[in-house]
Tab-separated table of C-alpha atoms and ligand atoms in Angstrom:
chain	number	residue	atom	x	y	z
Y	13	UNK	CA	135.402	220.719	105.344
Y	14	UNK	CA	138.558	222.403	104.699
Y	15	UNK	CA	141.702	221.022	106.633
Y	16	UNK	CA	142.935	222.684	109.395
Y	17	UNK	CA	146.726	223.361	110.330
Y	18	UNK	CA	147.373	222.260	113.840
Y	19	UNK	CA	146.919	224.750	116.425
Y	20	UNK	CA	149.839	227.299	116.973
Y	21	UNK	CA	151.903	226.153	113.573
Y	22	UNK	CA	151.923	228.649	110.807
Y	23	UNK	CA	152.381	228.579	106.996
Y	24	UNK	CA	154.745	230.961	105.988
Y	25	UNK	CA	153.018	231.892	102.898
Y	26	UNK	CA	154.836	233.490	99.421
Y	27	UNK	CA	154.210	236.759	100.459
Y	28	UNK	CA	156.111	236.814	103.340
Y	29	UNK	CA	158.660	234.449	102.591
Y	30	UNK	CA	160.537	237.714	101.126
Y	31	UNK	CA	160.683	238.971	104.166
Y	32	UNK	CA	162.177	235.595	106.446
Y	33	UNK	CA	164.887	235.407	103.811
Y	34	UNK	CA	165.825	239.293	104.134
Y	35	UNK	CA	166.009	238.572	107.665
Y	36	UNK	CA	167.520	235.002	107.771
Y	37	UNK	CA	170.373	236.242	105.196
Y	38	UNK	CA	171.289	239.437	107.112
Y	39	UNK	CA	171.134	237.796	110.282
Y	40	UNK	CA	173.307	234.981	109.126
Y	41	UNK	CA	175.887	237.510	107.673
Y	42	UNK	CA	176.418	239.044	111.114
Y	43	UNK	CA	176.600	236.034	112.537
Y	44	UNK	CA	179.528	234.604	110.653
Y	45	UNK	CA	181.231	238.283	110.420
Y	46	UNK	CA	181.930	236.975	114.233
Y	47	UNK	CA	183.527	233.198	112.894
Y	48	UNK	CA	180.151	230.781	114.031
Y	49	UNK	CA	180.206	228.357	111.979
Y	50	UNK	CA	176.983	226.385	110.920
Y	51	UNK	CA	175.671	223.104	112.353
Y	52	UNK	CA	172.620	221.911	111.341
Y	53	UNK	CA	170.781	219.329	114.431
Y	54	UNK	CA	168.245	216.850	113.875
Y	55	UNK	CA	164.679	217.817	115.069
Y	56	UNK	CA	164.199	214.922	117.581
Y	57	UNK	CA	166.401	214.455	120.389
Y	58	UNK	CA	165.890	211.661	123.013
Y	59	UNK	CA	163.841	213.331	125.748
Y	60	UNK	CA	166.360	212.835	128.685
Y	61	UNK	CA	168.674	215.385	126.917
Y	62	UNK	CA	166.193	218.248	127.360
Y	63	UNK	CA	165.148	217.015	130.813
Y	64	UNK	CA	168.578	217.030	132.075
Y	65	UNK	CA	169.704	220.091	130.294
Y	66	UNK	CA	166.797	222.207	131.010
Y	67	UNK	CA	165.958	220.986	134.262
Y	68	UNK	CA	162.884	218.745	135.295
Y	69	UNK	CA	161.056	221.176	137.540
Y	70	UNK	CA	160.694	223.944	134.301
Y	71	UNK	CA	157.977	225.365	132.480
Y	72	UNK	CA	159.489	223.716	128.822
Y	73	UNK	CA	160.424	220.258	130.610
Y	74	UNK	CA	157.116	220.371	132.770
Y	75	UNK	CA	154.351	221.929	130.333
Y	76	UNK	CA	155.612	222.310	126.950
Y	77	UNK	CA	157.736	219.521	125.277
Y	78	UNK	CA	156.199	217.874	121.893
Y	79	UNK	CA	157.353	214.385	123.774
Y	80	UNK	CA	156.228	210.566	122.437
Y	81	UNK	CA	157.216	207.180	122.315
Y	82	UNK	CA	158.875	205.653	118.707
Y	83	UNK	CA	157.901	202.343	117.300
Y	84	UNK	CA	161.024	201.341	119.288
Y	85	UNK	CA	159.472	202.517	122.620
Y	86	UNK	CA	162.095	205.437	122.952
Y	87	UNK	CA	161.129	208.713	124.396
Y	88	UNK	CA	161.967	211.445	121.726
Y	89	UNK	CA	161.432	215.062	121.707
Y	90	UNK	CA	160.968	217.554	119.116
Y	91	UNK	CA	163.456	220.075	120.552
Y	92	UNK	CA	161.763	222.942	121.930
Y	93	UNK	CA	164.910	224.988	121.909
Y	94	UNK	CA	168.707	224.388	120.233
Y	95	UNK	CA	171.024	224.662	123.313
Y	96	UNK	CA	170.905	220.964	124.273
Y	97	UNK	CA	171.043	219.717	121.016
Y	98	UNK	CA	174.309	221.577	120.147
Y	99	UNK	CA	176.100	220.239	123.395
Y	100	UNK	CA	175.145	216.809	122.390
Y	101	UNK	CA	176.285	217.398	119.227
Y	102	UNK	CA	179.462	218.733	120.569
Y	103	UNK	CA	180.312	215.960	122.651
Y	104	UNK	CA	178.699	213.426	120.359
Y	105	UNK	CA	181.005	214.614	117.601
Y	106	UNK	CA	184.229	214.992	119.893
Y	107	UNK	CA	184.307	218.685	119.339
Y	108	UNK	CA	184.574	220.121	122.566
Y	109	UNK	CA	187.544	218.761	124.657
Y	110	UNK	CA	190.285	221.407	124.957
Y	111	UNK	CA	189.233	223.179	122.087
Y	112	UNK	CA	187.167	226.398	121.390
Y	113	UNK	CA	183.848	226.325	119.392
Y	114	UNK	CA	181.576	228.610	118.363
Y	115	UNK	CA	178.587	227.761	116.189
Y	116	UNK	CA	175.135	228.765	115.230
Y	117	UNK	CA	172.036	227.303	113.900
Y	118	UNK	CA	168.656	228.037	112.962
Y	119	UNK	CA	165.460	226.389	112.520
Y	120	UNK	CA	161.819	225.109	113.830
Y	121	UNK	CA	161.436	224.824	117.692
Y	122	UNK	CA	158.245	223.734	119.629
Y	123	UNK	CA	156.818	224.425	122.689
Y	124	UNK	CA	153.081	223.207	123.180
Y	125	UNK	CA	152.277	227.071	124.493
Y	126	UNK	CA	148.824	228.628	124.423
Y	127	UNK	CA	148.743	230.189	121.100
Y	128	UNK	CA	149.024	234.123	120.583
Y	129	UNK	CA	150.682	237.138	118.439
Y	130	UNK	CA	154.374	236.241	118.739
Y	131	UNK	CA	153.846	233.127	120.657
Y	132	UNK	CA	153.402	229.565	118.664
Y	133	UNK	CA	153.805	225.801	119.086
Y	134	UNK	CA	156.263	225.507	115.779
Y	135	UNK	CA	158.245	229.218	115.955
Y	136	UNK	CA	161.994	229.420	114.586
Y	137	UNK	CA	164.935	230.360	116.140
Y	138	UNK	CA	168.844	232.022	115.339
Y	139	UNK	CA	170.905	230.286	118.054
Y	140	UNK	CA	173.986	230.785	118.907
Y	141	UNK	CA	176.479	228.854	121.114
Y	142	UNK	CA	180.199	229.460	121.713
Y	143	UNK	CA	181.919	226.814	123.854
Y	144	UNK	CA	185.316	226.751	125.136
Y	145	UNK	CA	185.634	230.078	126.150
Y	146	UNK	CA	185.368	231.283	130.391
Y	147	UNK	CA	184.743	235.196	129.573
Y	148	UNK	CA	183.227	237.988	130.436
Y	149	UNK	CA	184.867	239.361	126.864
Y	150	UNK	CA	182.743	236.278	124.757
Y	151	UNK	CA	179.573	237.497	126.602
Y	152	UNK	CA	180.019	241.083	126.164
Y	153	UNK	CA	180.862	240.047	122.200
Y	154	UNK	CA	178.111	238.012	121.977
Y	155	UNK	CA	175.878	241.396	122.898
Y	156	UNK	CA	177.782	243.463	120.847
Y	157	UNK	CA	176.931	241.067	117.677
Y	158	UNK	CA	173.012	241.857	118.636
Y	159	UNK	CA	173.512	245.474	118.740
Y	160	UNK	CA	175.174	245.153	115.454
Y	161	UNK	CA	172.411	242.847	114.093
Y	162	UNK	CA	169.841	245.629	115.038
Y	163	UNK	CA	171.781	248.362	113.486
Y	164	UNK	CA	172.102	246.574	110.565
Y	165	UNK	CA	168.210	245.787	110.025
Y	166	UNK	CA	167.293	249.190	111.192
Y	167	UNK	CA	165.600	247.895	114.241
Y	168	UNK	CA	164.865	250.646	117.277
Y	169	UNK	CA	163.105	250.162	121.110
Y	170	UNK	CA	165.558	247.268	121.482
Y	171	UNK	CA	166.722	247.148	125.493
Y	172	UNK	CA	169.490	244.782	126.889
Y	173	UNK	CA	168.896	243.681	130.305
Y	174	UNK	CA	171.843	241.620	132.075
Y	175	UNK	CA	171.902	240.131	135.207
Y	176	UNK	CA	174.407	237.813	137.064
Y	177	UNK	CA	172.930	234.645	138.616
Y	178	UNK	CA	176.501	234.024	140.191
Y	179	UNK	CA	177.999	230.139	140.908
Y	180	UNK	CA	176.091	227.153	141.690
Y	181	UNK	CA	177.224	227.422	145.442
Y	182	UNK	CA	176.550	230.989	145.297
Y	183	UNK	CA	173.237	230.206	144.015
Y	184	UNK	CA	172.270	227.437	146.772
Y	185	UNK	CA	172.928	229.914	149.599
Y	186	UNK	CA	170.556	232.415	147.768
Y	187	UNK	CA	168.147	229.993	147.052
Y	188	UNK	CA	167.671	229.430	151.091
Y	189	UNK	CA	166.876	233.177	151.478
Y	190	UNK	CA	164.209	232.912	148.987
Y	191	UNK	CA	163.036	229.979	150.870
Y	192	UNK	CA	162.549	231.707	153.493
Y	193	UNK	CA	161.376	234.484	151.971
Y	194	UNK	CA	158.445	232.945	149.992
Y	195	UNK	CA	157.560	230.819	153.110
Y	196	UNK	CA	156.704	233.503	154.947
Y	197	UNK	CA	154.345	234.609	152.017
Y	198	UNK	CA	153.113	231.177	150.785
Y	199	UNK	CA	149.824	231.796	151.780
Y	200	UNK	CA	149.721	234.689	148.315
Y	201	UNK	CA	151.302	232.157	146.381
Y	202	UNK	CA	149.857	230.439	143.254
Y	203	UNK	CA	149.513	226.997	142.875
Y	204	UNK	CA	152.794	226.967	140.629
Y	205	UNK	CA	154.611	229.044	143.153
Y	206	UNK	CA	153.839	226.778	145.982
Y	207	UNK	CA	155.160	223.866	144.233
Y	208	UNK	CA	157.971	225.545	142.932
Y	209	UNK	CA	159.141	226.507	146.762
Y	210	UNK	CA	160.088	223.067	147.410
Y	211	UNK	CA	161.589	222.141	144.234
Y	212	UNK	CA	163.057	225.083	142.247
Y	213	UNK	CA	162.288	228.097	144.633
Y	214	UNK	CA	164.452	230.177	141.693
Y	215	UNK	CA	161.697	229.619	139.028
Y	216	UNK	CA	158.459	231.467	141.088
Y	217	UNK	CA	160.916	234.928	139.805
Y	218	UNK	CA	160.020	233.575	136.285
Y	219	UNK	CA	155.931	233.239	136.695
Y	220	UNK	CA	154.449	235.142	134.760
Y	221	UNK	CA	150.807	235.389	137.029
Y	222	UNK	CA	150.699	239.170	137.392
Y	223	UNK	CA	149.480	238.430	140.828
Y	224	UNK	CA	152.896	237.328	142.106
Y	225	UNK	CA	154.901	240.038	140.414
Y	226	UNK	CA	154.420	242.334	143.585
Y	227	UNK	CA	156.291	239.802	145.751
Y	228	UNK	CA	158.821	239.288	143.094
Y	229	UNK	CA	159.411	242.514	142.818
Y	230	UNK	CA	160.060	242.477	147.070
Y	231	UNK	CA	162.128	239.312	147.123
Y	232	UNK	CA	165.641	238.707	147.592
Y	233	UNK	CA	168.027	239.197	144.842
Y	234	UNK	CA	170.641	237.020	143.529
Y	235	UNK	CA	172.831	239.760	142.393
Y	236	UNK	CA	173.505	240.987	146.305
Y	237	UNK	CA	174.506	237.632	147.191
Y	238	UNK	CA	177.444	237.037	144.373
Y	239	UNK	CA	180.992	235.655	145.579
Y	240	UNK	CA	184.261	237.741	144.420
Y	241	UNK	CA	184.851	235.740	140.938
Y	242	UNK	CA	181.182	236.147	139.797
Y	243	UNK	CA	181.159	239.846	140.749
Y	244	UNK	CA	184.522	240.440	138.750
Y	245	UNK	CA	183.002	238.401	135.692
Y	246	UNK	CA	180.367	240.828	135.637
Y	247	UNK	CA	181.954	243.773	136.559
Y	248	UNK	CA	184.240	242.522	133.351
Y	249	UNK	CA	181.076	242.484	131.415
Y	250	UNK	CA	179.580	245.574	132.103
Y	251	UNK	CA	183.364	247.861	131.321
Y	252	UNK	CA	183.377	245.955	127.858
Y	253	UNK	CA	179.581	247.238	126.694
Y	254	UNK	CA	180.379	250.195	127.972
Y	255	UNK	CA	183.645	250.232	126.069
Y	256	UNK	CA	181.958	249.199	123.508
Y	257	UNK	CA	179.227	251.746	123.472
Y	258	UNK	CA	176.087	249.275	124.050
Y	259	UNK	CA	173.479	250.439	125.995
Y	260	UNK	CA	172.361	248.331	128.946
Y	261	UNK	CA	170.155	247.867	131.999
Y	262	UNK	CA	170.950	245.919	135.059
Y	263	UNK	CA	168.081	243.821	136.085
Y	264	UNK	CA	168.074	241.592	139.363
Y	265	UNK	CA	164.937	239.768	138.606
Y	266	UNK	CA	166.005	238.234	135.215
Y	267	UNK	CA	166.270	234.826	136.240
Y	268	UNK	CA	165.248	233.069	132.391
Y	269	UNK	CA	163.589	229.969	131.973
Y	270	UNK	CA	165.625	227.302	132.375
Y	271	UNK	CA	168.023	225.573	134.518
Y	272	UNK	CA	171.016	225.438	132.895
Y	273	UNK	CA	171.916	229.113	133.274
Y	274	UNK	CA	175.261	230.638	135.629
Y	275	UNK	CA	176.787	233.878	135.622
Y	276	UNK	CA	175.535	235.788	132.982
Y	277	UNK	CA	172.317	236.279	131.619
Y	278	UNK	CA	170.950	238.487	128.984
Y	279	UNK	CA	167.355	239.511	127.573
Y	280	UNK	CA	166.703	242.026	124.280
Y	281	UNK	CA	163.208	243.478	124.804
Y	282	UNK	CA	161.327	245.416	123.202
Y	283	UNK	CA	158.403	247.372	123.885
Y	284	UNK	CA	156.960	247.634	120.295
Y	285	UNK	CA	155.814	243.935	120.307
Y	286	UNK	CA	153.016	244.259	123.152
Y	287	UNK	CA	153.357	241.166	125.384
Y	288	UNK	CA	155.942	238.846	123.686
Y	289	UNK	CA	158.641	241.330	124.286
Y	290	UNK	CA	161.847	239.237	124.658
Y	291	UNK	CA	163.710	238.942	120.921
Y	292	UNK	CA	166.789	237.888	122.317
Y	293	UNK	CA	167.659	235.455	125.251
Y	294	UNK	CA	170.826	233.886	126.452
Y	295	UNK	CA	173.647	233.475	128.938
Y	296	UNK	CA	176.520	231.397	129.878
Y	297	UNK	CA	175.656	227.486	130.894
Y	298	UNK	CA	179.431	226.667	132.132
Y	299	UNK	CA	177.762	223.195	133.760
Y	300	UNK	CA	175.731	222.330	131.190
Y	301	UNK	CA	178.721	220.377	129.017
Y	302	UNK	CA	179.795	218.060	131.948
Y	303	UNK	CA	175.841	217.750	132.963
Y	304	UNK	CA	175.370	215.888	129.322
Y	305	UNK	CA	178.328	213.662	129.614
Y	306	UNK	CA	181.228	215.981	128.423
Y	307	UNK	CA	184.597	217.118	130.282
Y	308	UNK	CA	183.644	220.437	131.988
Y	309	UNK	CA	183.964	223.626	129.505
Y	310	UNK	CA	182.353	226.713	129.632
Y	311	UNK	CA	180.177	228.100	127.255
Y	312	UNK	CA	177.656	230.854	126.103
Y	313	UNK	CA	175.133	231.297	123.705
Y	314	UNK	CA	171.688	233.030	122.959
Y	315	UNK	CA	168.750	232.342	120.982
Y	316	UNK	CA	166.784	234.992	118.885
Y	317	UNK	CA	162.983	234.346	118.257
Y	318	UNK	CA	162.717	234.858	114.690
Y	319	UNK	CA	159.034	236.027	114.435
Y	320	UNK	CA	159.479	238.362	116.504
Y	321	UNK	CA	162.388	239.733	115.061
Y	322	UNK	CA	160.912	240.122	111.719
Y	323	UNK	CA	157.798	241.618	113.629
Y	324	UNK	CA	160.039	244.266	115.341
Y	325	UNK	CA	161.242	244.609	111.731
Y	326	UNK	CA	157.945	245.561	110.689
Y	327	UNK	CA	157.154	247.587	113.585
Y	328	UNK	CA	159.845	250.113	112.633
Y	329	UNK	CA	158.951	249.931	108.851
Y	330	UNK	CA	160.936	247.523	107.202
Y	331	UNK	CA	160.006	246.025	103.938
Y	332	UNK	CA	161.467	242.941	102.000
Y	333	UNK	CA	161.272	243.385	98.021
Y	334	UNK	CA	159.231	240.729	96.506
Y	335	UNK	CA	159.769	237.774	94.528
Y	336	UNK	CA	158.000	238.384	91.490
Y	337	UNK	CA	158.989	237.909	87.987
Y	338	UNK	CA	160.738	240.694	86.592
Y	339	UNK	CA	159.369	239.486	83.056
Y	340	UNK	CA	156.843	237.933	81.857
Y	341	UNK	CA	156.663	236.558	78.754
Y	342	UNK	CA	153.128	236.717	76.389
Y	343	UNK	CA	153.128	234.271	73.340
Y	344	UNK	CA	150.257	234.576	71.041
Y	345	UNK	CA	150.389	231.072	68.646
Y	346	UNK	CA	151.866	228.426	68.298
Y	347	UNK	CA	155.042	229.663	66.474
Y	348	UNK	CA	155.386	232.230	69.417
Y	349	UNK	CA	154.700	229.883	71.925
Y	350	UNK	CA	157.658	227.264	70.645
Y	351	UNK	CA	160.111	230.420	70.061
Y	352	UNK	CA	158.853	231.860	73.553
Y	353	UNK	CA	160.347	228.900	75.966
Y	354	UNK	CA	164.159	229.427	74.415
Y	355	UNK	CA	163.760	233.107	74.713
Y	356	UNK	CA	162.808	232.479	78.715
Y	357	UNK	CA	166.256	230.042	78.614
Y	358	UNK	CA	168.253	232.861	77.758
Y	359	UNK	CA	166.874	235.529	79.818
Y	360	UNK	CA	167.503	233.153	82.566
Y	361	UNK	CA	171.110	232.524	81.428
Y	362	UNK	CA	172.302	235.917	81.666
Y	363	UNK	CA	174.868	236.757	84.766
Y	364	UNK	CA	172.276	238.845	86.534
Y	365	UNK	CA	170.067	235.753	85.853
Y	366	UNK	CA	166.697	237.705	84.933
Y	367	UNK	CA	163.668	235.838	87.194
Y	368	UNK	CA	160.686	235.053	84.008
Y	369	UNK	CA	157.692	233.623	83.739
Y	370	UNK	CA	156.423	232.112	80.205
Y	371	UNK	CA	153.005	232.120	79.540
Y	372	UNK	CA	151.986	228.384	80.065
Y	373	UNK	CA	148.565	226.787	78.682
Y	374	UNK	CA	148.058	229.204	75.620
Y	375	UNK	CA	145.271	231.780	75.746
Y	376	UNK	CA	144.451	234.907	73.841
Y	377	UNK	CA	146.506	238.158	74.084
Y	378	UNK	CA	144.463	239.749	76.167
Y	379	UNK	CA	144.124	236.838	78.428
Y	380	UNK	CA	147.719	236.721	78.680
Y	381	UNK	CA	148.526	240.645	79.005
Y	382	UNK	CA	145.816	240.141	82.075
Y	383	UNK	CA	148.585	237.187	83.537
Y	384	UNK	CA	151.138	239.102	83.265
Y	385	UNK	CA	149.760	241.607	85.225
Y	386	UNK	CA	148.594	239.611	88.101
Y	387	UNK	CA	151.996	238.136	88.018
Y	388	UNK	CA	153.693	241.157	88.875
Y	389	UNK	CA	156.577	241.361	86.636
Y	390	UNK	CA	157.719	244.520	85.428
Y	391	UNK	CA	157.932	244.168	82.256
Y	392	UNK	CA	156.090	241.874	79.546
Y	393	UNK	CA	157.861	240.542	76.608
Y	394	UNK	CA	155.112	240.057	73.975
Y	395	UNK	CA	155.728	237.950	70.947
Y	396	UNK	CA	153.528	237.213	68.024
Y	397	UNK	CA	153.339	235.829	64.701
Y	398	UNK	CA	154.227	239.447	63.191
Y	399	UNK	CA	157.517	239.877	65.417
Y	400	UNK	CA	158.512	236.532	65.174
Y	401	UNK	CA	158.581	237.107	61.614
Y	402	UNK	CA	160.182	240.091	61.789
Y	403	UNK	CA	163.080	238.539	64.837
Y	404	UNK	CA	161.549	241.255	67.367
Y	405	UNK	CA	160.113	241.548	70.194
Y	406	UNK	CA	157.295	244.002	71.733
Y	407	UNK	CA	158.674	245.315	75.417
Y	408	UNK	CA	156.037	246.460	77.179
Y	409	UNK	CA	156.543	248.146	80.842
Y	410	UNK	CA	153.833	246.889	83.227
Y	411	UNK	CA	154.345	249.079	86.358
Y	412	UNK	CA	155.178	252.541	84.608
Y	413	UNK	CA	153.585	254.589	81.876
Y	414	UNK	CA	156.938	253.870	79.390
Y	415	UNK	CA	155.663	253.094	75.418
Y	416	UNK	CA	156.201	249.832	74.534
Y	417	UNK	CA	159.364	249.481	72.371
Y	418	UNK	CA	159.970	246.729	69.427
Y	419	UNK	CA	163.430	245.442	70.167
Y	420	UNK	CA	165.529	242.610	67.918
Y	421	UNK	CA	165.767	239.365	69.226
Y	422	UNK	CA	169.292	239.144	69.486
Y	423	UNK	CA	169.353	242.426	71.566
Y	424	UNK	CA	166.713	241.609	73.904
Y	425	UNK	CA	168.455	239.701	77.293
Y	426	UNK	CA	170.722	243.250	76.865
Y	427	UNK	CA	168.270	245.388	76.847
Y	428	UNK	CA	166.248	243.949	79.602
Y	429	UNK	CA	169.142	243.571	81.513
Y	430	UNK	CA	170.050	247.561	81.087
Y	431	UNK	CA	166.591	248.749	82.270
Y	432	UNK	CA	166.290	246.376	85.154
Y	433	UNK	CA	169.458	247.496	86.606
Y	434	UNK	CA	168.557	251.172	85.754
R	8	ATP	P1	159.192	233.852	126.862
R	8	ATP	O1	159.534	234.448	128.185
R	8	ATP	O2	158.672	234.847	125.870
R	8	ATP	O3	158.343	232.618	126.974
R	8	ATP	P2	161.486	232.186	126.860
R	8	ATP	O4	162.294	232.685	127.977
R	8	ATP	O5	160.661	230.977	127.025
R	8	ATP	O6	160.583	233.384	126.270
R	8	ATP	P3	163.750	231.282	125.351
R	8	ATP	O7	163.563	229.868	125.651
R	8	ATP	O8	164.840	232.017	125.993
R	8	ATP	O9	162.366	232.047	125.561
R	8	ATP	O10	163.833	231.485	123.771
R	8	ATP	C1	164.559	232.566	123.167
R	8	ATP	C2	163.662	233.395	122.292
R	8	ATP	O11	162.857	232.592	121.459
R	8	ATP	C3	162.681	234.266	123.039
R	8	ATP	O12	163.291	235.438	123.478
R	8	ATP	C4	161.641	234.535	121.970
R	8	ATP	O13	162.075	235.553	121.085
R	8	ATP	C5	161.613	233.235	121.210
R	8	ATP	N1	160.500	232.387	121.648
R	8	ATP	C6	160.443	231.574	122.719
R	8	ATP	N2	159.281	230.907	122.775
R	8	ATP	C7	158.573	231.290	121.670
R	8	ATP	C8	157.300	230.950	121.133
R	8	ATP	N3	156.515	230.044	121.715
R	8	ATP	N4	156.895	231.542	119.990
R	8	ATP	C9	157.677	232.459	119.370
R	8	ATP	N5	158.896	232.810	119.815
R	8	ATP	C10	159.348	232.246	120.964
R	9	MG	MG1	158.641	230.599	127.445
């Protein structure tokens, strides 16, 4: 029986690892045109960093968290998102008192989710976290970068929704409305809901049963309740993406899915994608440093869900180039064959380093031509006895209807070198 993969984790396979480095590299060069610098984090974190950062009573902390015990009896966690980890690394590392950060990271998250197209158990993530900084200008920039990202990877049906989810005592008055508000209704709630009402009333505006979205829709709204500062911060934040010509809608029912959130937060959707239409997620966490064990700061950051970015890619009709040899080399006896591997050397030496394959395990011409092929390098360089003897090689183009061409030895990293950069 053939092994499976577990449930929800995908190989990235050679064809399309073209296309996550296309992505990764231009998404990486936006990033740091901005001055995030890269921190990588370890995998496993212990599980009370999540539970506190995220909040107990979430779907991640409740449902989804890859959590077990080590040979040492502690309670890890493979992180299901970066957030935590980079504040624990921040204060673990004495990087945040009275100074300003801003990093970014990428790499595996996991979620135990029910599996579907653009929802997994091991997906990846950009993340990005500034800290140090109060705003609104930081969370308008960090927007801006997104719109920039999309411009730059020709990406279209990309919609930024912000909301304002105010101060923590802003947020307690509010959260007695809803109360009330859902208590009156409990009888329509789901089972979720109804738990949720005592615990985390905010969280029933995240479910995502379409049979409460009717009395979402009809409940209370944070963003009528804010105090003075919050409404300046986001009055702040809405003149600078307007200033800064980026498109936005205002939505009161974006509440995201975890705790950790204040003021601002921030969803990219699209509506190319079908269900899993959020690309982009983030806002500002200004209690989430002291909550770990750090001095107060504020801070901001989102977190971009690479599949689906490079699906949204797709959708509008980008393609990544491929990684295939640009030459191939055919060696027909043993003479050849010895001559062959220090011909590949040089090719490979050149400054535009030319990518080659050499024929490996012998076989007849034809057998060989047929590799080459298959391989999908453009060109084949074909040595045998005769143009060994002679110092020449045959160039043969593979993907047009060009002659093939003897060239001398000593020319031939030049001349391959001209026509691939033709
Ligand atoms: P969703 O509402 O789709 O579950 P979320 O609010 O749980 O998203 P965040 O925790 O904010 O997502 O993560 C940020 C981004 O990471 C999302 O916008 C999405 O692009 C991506 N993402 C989250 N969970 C998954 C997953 N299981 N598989 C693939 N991508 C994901
Ligand atoms: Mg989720």
């Amino acid at each position: 029986m053939k092994p499976k993969a577990v449930r929800g984790m995908n190989d990235i396979l050679p064809e399309r690892s073209p296309t996550w480095r296309l992505i990764e590299e231009r998404v990486r060069e936006v990033i740091e045109s901005y001055g995030y610098r890269e921190i990588r984090l370890p995998i496993l974190e212990h599980t009370e960093v999540f539970a506190r950062a995220i909040g107990e009573v979430t779907d991640i902390v409740e449902k989804e968290m890859y959590s077990f015990r080590d040979r040492n009896e502690e309670s890890l966690t493979m992180r299901p998102e970066a957030t935590a980890g980079m504040v624990r690394a921040g204060i673990t590392n004495g990087l945040l008192h009275n100074q300003r950060q801003k990093f970014w990271t990428v790499g595996p998250m996991f979620r135990y989710e029910k599996p579907q197209k653009g929802r997994y158990r091991q997906f990846h993530q950009f993340d990005v976290e500034a800290m140090g900084f109060a705003g609104p200008d930081i969370d308008a920039e960090l927007m801006i970068m997104c719109a920039r990202m999309w411009e730059k990877l020709g990406l279209r049906r990309l919609t930024l929704e912000i909301n304002s989810l105010g101060t923590p005592a802003g947020r307690a008055a509010y959260r007695t409305e809803l109360v009330n508000y859902f208590s009156e209704v409990k009888s329509a709630l789901d089972e979720d809901s109804i738990r949720r009402l005592e615990k985390n009333p905010l969280r029933i505006l995240d479910s995502k049963n379409p049979e409460m979205q009717a009395l979402i829709e009809a409940a209370p709204v944070m963003i009528d309740h804010l105090d003075v500062e919050s409404q300046a911060h986001f009055d702040g934040l809405r003149e600078l993406l307007e200033l800064a010509d980026v498109p936005y809608v205002v939505n009161p029912r974006l509440v995201r899915g975890l705790d950790y959130y204040n003021q601002t937060v921030f969803e990219w959707i699209t509506d190319a994608l079908g269900a899993q239409g959020a690309v982009c997620a983030g806002g500002r966490y200004d209690g989430l440093v002291e909550k770990l064990g750090g001095r107060s700061t504020p801070a901001i950051g989102w977190a971009m869900g690479v599949e689906r970015l490079i699906g949204l890619y797709e959708a509008c009709g980008g393609i990544a180039g491929n990684a295939a040899p640009e030459v191939y080399i055919v060696a027909v006896g043993e003479p050849a064959s010895r001559r062959a591997l220090s011909i590949a050397e040089e090719l490979r030496d050149q400054s535009a380093a030319i990518r080659v394959e050499s024929n490996l395990g012998g076989g007849s011409f034809k057998t060989q031509l047929k590799r080459a092929d298959k391989s999908g390098a453009a060109y084949a360089v074909i040595l045998g006895e005769d143009e060994i003897a002679a110092g020449q090689a045959g160039l043969k183009p593979l993907r047009t209807n060009g002659e093939q061409v003897n060239v001398a030895l000593d020319d031939l990293a030049a001349t391959i070198t001209g026509r691939l950069t033709n």
